[in-house]
Structure formats: C-alpha cells, structure tokens
Short mmCIF file of C-alpha atoms in Angstrom, two decimals:
data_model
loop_
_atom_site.label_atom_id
_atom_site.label_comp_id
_atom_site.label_asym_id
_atom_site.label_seq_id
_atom_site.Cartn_x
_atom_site.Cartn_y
_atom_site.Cartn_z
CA UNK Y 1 0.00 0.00 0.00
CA UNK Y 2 1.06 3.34 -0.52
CA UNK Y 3 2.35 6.37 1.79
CA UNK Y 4 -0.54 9.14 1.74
CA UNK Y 5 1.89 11.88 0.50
CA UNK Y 6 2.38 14.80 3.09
CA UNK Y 7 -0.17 17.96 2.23
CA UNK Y 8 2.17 20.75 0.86
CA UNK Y 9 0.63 22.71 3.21
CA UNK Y 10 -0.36 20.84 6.73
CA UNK Y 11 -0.29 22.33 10.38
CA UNK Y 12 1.30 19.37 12.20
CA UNK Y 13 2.07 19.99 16.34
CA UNK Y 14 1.90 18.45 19.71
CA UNK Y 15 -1.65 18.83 20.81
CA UNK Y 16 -4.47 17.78 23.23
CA UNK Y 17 -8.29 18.82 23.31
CA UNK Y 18 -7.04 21.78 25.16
CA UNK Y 19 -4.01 23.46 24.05
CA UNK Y 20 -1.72 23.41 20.81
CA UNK Y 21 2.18 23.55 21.44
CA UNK Y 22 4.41 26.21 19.69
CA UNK Y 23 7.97 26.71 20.03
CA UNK Y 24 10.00 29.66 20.61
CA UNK Y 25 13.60 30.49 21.41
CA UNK Y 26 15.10 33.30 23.24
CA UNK Y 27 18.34 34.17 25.21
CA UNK Y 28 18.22 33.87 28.61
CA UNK Y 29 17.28 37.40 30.17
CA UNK Y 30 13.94 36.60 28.31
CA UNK Y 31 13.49 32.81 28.31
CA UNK Y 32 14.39 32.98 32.38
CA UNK Y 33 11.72 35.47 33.20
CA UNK Y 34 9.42 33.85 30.90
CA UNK Y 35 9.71 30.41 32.85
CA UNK Y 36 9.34 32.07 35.85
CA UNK Y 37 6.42 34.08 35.13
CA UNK Y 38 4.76 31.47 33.09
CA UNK Y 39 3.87 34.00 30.33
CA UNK Y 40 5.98 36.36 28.68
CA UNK Y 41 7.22 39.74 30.98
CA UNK Y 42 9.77 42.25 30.47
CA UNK Y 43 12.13 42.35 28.87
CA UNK Y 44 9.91 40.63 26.20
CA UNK Y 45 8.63 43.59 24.10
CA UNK Y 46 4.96 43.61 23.95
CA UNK Y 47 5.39 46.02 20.96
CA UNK Y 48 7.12 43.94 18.49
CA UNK Y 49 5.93 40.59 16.70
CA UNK Y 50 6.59 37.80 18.06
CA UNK Y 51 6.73 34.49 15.88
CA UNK Y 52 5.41 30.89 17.15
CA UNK Y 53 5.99 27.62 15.70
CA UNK Y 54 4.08 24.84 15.77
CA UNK Y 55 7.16 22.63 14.27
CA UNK Y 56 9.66 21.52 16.49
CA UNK Y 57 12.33 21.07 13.70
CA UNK Y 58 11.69 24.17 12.15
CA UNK Y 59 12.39 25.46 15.32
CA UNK Y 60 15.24 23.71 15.50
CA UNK Y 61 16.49 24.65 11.54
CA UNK Y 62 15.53 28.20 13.02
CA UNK Y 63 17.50 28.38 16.59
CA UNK Y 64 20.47 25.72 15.47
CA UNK Y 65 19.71 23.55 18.14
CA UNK Y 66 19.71 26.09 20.74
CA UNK Y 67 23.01 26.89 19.33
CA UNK Y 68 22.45 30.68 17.73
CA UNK Y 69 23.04 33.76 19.68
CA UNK Y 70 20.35 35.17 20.79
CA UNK Y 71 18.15 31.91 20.30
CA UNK Y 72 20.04 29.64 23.12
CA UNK Y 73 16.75 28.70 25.25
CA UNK Y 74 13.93 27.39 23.46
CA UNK Y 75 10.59 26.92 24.89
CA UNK Y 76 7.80 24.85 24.39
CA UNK Y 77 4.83 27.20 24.78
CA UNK Y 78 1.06 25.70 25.54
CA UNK Y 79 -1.16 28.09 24.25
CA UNK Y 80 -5.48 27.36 24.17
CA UNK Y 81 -6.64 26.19 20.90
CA UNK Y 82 -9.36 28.90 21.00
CA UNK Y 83 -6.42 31.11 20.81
CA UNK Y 84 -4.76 29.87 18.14
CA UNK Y 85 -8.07 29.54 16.32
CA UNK Y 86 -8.49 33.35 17.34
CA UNK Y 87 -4.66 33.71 15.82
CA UNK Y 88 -5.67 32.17 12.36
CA UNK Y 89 -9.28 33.44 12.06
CA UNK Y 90 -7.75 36.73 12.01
CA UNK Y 91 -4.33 36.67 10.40
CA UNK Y 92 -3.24 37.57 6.89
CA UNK Y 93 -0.26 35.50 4.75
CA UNK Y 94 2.83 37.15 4.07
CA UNK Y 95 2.36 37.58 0.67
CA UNK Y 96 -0.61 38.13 -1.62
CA UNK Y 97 -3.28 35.14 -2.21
CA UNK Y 98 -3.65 33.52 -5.91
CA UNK Y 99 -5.36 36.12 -7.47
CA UNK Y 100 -5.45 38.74 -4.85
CA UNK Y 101 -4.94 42.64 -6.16
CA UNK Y 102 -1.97 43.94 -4.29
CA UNK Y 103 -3.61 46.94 -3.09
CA UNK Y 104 -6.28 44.60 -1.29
CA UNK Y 105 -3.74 42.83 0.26
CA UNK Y 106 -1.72 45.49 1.34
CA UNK Y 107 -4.99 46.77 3.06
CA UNK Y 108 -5.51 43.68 4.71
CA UNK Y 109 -2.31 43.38 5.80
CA UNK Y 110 -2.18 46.94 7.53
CA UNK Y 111 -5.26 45.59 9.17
CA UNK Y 112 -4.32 42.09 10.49
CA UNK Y 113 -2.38 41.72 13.60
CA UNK Y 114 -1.35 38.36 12.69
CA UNK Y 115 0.65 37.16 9.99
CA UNK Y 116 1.07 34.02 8.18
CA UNK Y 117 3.71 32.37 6.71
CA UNK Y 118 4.62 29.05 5.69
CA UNK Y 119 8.10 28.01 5.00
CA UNK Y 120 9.91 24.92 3.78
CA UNK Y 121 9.29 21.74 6.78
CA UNK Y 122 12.95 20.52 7.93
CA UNK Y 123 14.08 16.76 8.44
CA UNK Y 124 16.19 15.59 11.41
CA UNK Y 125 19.24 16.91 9.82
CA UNK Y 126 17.31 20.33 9.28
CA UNK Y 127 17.31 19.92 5.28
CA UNK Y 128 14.49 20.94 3.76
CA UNK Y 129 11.78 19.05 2.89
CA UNK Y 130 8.77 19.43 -0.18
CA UNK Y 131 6.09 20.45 1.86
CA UNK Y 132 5.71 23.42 4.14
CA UNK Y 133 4.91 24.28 7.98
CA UNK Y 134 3.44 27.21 9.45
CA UNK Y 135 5.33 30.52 11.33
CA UNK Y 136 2.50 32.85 12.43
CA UNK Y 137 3.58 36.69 13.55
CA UNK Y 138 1.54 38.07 16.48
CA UNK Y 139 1.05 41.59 16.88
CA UNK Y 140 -0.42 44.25 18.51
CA UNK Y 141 -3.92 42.90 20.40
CA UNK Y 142 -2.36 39.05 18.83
CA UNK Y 143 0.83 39.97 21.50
CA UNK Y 144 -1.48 41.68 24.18
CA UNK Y 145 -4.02 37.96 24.03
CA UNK Y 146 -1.19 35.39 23.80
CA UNK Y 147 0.62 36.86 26.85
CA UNK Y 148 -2.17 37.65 28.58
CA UNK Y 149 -5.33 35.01 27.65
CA UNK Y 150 -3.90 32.19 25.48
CA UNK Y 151 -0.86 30.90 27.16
CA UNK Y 152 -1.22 28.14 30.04
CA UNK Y 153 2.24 26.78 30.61
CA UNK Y 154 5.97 27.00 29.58
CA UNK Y 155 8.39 24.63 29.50
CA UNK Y 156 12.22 24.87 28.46
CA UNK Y 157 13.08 22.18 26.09
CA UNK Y 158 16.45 23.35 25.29
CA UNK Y 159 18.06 20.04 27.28
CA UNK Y 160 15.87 17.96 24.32
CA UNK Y 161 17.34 20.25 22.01
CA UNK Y 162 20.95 19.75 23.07
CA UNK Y 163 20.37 15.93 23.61
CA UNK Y 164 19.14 15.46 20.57
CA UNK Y 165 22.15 17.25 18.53
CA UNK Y 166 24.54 15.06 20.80
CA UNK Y 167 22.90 11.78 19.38
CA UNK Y 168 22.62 12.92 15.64
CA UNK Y 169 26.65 14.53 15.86
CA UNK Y 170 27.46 10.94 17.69
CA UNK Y 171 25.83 9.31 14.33
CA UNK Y 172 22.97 8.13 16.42
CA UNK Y 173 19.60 9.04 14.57
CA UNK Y 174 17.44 6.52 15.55
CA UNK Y 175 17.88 7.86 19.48
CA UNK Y 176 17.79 11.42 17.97
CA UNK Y 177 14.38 10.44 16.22
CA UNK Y 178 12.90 8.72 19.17
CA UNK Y 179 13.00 11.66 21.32
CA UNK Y 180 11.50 14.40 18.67
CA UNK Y 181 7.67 15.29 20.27
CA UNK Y 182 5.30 13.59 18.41
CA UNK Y 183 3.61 16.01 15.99
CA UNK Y 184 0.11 15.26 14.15
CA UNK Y 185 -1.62 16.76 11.51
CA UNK Y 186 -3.94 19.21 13.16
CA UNK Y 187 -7.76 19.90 12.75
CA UNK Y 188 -7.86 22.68 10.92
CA UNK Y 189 -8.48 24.35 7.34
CA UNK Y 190 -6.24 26.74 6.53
#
C-alpha cells in the first residue's frame, strides 16, 4: 500500500483537546523570566511581533539547536486552541493570495495583527523538505491575548534540544528520532 503523500501545506504539532504547542527560542534574560512568570514579561517587548511555531524542527532549523546567539533557550509554549483559532481566524499571509490585487492585500495586511507564513518543513538533519509548515507573527492585540489570555504553561526544552544534537553529531539518529515530540496533523483548514 502506498504512503498518503504529506499535504504541501499541513499544520502538524503536539496537541491535546485543550491546548496546541508552539515553540520559541530566546536568550536567557527573556526565556528565564518567561519560565518564571509562566507568560511572557519584560524584557519581552509587547510592541514587536513575536513568531510561534508549531514545528519543532523548524524550530530547530531556526534556533540551530539552541546553538544561535540570541536563540540559546527554546521553549515549548502551551497556548489554548481557542487562541490559536483566534490567531488564524484573524491573520493575513505574508504575501498576496492567488489572485489577490496587491492593493487589497496590502490593506488587509495593515489591518491584520497576525501574519502568516509558511516556509519549507525541515528533516532531522534540518534539510528541507517538499512540503511546508506554518510561522505565524503576532502583533499588537495578537501579543497583548497570547501573553495575557492564550498561554497556560511554559516549558524549556532546550536540554531535548541539546540531547538530541549530541545523538545525531554521535551518528545516532534513531535515538535522535525517538526523542522528537510527536507532531500530528492538526484539525484545521487553513
């Protein structure tokens, strides 16, 4: 029987009836308060967008492992699906829809406070794969919600990260692969 091939476009995360799981990384005089707070607080800047990631590799392909400056601790954020279905209902891609005048996009991307992106899906080695996972930008009232409504827990997953580098650079994929989170295709049209 045949492999159902992978949608080009799919949201795939860790998630339960309650919350969806998206992935962030920061340095430590943000990730630190954030743990300890359990939502984000200064110095996080309210004002600026913040991206989440429902992909753990791309996270990984983004931070390096939790090897980049400024991206050394990432976190593994549990945010309520209503919120994320909040995040979508109201968000606007990154680039102009088939079809879609420019103008009207423009418009309706001055209006959104969330944007939408979806880039290339990474293996374990972080090469790129065919089809594509989602980045979504909060802003504005997006920010002001997921700090303030959305998110119920925070958890630092950098150890994972950096155990999981150690087994692939020690040729050992199969232990790397057994301890990625277990992402399914999620319930939504996007």
């Amino acid at each position: 029987m045949e492999t159902p091939r992978t949608p080009d476009r799919q949201i795939r995360a860790v998630y339960d009836a309650e919350t969806i799981t998206v992935y962030q990384a920061y340095d430590a005089h943000i990730a630190g308060p954030a743990l300890a707070a359990q939502t984000f607080v200064p110095p996080f800047k309210q004002g600026r967008m913040t991206w989440i990631k429902p992909s753990f590799l791309w996270m990984m392909y983004r931070c390096g492992w939790a090897a980049k400056p400024g991206q050394a601790r990432v976190l593994a954020v549990a945010i309520t699906r209503d919120g994320f279905a909040w995040a979508l209902a109201n968000s606007c891609g990154s680039t102009p829809a088939h079809d879609e005048a420019y103008d009207d996009w423009k418009r309706r991307l001055a209006a959104s406070p969330v944007r939408v992106q979806w880039d290339p899906e990474r293996d374990l080695h972080l090469n790129r794969l065919d089809h594509r996972s989602i980045q979504i930008g909060l802003s504005g009232d997006a920010v002001r919600r997921y700090t303030g409504e959305w998110i119920t827990a925070i958890a630092d997953v950098t150890p994972l990260a950096r155990r999981i580098a150690g087994h692939l650079d020690a040729g050992e994929q199969d232990r790397a692969r057994g301890l990625l989170p277990v992402e399914r295709p999620y319930p939504v049209v996007v």
